[in-house]
PDB file of C-alpha atoms and ligand atoms in Angstrom:
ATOM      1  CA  UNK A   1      -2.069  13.789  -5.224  1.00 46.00           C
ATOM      2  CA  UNK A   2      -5.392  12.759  -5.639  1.00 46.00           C
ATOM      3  CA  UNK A   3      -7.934  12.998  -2.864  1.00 50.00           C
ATOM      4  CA  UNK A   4      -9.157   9.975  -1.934  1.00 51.00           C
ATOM      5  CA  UNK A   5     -12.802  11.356  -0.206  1.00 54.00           C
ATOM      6  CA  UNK A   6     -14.034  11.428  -3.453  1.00 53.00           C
ATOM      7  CA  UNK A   7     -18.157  11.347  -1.859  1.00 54.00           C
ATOM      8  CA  UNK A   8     -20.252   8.631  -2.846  1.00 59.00           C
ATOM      9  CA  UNK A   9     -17.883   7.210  -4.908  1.00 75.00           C
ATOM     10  CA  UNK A  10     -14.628   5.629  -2.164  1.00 88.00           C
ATOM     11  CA  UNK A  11     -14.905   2.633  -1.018  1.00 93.00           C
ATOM     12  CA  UNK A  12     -13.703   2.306   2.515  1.00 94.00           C
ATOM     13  CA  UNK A  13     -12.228  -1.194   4.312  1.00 97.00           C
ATOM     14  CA  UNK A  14     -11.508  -1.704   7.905  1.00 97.00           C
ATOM     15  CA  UNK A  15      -9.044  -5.056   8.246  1.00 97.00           C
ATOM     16  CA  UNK A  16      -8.138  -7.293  11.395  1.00 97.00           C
ATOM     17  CA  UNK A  17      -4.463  -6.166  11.727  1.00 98.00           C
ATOM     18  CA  UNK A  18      -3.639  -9.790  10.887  1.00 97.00           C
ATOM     19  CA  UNK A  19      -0.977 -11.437   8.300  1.00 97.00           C
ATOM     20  CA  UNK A  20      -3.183 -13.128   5.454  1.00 97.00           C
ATOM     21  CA  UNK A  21      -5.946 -10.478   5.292  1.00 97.00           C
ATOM     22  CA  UNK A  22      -3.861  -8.504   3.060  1.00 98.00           C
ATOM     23  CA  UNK A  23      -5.273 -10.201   0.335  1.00 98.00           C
ATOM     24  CA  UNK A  24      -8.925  -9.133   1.057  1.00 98.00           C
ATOM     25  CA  UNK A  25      -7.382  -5.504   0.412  1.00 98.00           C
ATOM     26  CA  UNK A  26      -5.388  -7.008  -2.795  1.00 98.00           C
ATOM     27  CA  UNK A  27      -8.644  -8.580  -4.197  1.00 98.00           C
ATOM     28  CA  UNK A  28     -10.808  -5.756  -3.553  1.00 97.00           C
ATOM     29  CA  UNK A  29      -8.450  -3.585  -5.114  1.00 98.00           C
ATOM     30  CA  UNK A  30      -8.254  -5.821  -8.449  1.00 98.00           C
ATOM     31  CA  UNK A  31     -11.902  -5.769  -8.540  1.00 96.00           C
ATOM     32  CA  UNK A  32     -12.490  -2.164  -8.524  1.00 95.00           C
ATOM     33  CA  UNK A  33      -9.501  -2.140 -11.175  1.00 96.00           C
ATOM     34  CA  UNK A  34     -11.293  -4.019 -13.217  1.00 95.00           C
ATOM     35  CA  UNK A  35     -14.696  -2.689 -12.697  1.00 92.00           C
ATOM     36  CA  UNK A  36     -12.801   0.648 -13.799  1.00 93.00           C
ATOM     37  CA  UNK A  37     -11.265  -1.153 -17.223  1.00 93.00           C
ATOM     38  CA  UNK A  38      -7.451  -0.895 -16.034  1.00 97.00           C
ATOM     39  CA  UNK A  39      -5.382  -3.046 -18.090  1.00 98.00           C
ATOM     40  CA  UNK A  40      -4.192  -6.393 -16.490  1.00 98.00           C
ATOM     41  CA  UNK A  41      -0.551  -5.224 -16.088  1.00 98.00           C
ATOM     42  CA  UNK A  42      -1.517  -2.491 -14.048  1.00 98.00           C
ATOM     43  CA  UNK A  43      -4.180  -4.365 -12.016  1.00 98.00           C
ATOM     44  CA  UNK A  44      -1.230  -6.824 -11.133  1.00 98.00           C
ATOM     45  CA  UNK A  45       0.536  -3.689 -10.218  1.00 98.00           C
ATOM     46  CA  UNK A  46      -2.350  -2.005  -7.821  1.00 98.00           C
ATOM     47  CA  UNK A  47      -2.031  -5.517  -6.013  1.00 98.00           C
ATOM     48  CA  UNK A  48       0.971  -5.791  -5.844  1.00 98.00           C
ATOM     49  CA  UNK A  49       1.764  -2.457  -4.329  1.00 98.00           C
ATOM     50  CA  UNK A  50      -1.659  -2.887  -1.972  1.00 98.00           C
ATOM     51  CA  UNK A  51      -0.506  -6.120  -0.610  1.00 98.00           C
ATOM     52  CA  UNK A  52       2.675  -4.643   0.153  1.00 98.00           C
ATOM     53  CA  UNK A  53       1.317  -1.872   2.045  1.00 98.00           C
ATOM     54  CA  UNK A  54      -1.165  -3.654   4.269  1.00 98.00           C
ATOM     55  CA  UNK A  55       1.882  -6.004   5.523  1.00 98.00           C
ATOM     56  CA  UNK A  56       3.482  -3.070   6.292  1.00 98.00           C
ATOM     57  CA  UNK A  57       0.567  -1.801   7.956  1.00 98.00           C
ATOM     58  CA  UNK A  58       0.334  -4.575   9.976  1.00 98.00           C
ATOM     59  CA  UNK A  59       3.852  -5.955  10.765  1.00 97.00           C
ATOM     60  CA  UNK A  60       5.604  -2.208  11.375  1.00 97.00           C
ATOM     61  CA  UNK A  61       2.544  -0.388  11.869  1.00 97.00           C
ATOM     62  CA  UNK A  62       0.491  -2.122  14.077  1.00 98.00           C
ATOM     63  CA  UNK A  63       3.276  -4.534  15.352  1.00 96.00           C
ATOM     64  CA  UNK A  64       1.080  -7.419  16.150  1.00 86.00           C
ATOM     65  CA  UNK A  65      -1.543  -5.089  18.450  1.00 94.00           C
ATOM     66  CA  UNK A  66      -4.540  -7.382  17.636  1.00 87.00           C
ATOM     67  CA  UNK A  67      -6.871  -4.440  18.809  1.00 94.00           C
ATOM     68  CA  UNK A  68      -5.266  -1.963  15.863  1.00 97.00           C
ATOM     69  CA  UNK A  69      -6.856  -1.971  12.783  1.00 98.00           C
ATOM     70  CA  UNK A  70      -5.535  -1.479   9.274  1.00 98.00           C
ATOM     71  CA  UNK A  71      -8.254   1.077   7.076  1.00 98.00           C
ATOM     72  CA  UNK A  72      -7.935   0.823   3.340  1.00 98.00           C
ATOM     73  CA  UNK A  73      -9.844   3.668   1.115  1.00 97.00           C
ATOM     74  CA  UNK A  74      -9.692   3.260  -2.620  1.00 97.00           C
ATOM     75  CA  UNK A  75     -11.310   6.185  -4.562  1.00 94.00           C
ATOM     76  CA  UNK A  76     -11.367   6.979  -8.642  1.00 93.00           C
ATOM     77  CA  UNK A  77     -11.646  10.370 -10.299  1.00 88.00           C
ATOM     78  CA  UNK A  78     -11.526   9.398 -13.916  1.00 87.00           C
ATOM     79  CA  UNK A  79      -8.139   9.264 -14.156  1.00 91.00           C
ATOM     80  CA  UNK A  80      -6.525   7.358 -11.114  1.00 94.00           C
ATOM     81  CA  UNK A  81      -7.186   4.931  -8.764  1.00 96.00           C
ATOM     82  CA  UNK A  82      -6.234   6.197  -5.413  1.00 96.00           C
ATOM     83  CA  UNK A  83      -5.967   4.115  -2.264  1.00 98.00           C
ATOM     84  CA  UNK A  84      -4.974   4.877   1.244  1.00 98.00           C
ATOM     85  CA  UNK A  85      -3.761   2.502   3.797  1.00 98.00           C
ATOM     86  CA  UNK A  86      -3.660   3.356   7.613  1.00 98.00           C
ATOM     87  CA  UNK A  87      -2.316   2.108  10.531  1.00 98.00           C
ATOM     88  CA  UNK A  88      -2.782   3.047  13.940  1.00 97.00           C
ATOM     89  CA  UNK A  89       1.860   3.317  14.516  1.00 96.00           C
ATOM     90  CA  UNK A  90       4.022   6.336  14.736  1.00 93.00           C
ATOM     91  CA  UNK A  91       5.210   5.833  11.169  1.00 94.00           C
ATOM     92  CA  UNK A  92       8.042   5.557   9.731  1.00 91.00           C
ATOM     93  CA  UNK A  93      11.396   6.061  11.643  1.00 86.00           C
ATOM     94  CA  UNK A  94      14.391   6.157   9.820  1.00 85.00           C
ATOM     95  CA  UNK A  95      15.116   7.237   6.534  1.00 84.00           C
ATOM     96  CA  UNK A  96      14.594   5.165   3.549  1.00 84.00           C
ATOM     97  CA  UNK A  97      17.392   3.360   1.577  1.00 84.00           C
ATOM     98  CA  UNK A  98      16.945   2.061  -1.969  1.00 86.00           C
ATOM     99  CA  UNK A  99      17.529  -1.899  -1.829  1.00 86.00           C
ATOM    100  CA  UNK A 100      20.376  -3.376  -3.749  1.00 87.00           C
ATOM    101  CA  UNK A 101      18.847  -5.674  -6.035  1.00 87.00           C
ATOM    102  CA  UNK A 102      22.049  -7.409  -7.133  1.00 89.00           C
ATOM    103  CA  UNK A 103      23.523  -8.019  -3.431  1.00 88.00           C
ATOM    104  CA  UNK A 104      19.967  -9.436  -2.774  1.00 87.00           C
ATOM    105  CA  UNK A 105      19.608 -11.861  -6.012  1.00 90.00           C
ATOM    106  CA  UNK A 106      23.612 -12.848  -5.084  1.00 89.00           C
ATOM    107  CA  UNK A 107      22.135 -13.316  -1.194  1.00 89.00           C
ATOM    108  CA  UNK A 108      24.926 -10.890  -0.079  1.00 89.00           C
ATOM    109  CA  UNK A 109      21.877  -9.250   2.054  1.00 87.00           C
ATOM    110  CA  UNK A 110      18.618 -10.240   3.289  1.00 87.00           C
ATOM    111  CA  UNK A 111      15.504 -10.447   0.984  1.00 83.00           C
ATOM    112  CA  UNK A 112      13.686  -7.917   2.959  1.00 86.00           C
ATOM    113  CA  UNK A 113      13.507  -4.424   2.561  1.00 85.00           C
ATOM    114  CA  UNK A 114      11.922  -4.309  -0.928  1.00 92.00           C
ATOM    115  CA  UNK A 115       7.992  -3.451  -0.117  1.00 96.00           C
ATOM    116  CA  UNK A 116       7.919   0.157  -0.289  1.00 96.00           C
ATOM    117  CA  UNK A 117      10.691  -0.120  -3.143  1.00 95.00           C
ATOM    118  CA  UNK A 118       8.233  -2.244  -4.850  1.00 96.00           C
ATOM    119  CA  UNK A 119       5.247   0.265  -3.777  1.00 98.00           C
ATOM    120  CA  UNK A 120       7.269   3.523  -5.619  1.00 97.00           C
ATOM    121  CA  UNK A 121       8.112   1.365  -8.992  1.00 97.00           C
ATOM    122  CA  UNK A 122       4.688  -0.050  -9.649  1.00 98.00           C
ATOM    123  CA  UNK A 123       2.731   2.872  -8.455  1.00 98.00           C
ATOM    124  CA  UNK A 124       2.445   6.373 -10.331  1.00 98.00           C
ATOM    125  CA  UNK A 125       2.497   8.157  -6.950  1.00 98.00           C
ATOM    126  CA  UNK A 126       3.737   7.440  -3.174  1.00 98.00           C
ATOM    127  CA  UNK A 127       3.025   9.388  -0.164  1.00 97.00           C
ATOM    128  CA  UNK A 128       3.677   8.743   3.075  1.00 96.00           C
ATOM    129  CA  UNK A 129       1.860  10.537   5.818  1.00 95.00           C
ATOM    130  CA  UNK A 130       1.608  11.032   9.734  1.00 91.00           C
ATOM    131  CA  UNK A 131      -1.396  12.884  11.430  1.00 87.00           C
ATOM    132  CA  UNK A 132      -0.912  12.542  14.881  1.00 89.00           C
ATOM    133  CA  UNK A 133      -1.029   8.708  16.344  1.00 89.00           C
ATOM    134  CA  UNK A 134      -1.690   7.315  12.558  1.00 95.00           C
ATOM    135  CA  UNK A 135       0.483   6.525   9.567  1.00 97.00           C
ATOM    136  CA  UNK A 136      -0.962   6.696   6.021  1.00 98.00           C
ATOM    137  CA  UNK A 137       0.117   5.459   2.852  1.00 98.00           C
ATOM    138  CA  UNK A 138      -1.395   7.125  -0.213  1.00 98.00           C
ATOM    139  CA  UNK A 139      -0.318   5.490  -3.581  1.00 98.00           C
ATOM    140  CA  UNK A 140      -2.269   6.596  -7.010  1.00 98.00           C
ATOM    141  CA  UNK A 141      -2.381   4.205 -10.285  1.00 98.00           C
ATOM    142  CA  UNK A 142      -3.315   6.162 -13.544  1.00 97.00           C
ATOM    143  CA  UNK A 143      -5.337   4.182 -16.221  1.00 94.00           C
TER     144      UNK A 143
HETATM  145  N1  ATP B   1       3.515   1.321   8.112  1.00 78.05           N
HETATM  146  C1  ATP B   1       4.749   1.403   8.616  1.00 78.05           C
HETATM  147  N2  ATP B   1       4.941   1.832   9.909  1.00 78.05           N
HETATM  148  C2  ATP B   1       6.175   1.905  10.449  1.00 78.05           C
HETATM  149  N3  ATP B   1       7.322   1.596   9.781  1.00 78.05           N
HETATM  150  C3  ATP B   1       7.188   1.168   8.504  1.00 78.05           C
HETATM  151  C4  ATP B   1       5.910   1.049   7.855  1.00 78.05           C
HETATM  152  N4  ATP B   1       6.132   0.623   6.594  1.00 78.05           N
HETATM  153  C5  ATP B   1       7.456   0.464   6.471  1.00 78.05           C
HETATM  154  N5  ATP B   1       8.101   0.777   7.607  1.00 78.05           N
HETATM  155  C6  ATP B   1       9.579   0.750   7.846  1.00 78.05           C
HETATM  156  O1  ATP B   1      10.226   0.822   6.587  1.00 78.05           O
HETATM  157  C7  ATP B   1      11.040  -0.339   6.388  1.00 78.05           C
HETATM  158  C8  ATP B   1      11.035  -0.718   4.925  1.00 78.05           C
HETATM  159  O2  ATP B   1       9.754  -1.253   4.548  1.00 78.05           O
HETATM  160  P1  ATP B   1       9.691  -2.261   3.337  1.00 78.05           P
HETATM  161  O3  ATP B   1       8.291  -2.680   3.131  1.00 78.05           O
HETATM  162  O4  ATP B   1      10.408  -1.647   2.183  1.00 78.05           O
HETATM  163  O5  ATP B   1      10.593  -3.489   3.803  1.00 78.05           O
HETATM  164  P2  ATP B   1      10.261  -4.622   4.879  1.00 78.05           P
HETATM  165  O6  ATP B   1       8.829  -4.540   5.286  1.00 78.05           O
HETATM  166  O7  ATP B   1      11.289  -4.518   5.950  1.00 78.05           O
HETATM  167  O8  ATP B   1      10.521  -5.969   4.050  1.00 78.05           O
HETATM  168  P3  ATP B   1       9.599  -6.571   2.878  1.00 78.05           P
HETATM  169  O9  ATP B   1       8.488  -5.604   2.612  1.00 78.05           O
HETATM  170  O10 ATP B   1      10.519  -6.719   1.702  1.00 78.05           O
HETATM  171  O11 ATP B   1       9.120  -7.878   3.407  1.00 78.05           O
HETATM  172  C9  ATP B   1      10.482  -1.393   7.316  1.00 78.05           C
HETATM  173  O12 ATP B   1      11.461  -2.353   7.684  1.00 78.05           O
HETATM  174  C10 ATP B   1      10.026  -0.546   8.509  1.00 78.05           C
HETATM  175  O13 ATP B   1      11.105  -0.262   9.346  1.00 78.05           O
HETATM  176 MG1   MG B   2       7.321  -4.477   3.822  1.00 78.05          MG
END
């Protein structure tokens, strides 16, 4: 895993843990993307899997504290595009269960449950993380 305190060269976000500013973090992310000459398919990707991450940050995370914050790194190395996205909750707290696509598209089940699914297919790399009263989500893209 790539580390994202790359000096001089991360650029470092701190969001309003509010529904909607997720896409500051997704178009921030598909600038640097592109300032770094990933393909379009992979910057829809980064976005994709950023977006998903902040609403996690701030739905599960956070849970609607207005006084938490959501803080987004993004860092490249020459190879990969590694970003980081905290939140100030306890993580998460039960194991993780791949979605069933079909029983979803058939409306069998809900449509939730897809975000970090989403997260592990469009990114190269997936972490999840908890030091002490945070939870961090560190995803990598390779150009
Ligand atoms: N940052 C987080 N903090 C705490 N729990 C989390 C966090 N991210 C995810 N989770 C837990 O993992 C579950 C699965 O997350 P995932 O993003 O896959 O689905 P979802 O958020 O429930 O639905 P969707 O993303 O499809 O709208 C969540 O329902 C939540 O219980
Ligand atoms: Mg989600």
């Amino acid at each position: 895993m790539l580390d994202v305190k790359l000096k001089g060269k991360t650029i470092a976000m701190v969001l309003p843990s509010k529904v909607g500013f997720e896409r500051v973090a997704m178009e921030c992310s598909a600038s640097y993307a592109r300032i770094l000459g990933f393909a379009a398919d992979k910057i829809e990707d980064i976005k994709t899997a950023v977006s998903e991450a902040c609403l996690n940050a701030i739905e599960h995370g956070n849970k609607g504290n207005t006084e938490a914050k959501v803080h987004i790194t993004m860092a490249f190395d020459g190879q990969g595009l590694a970003i980081s996205v905290k939140d100030e909750g306890q993580g998460i707290s039960h194991p993780l269960k791949e979605p069933n696509i079909e029983s979803k598209i058939e409306g069998l089940e809900g449509p939730r449950g897809l975000g970090i699914f989403l997260m592990q297919n469009l990114m190269d790399e997936v972490e999840f993380e908890k030091p002490g009263n945070e939870h961090v989500v560190k995803m990598v893209k390779y150009r």
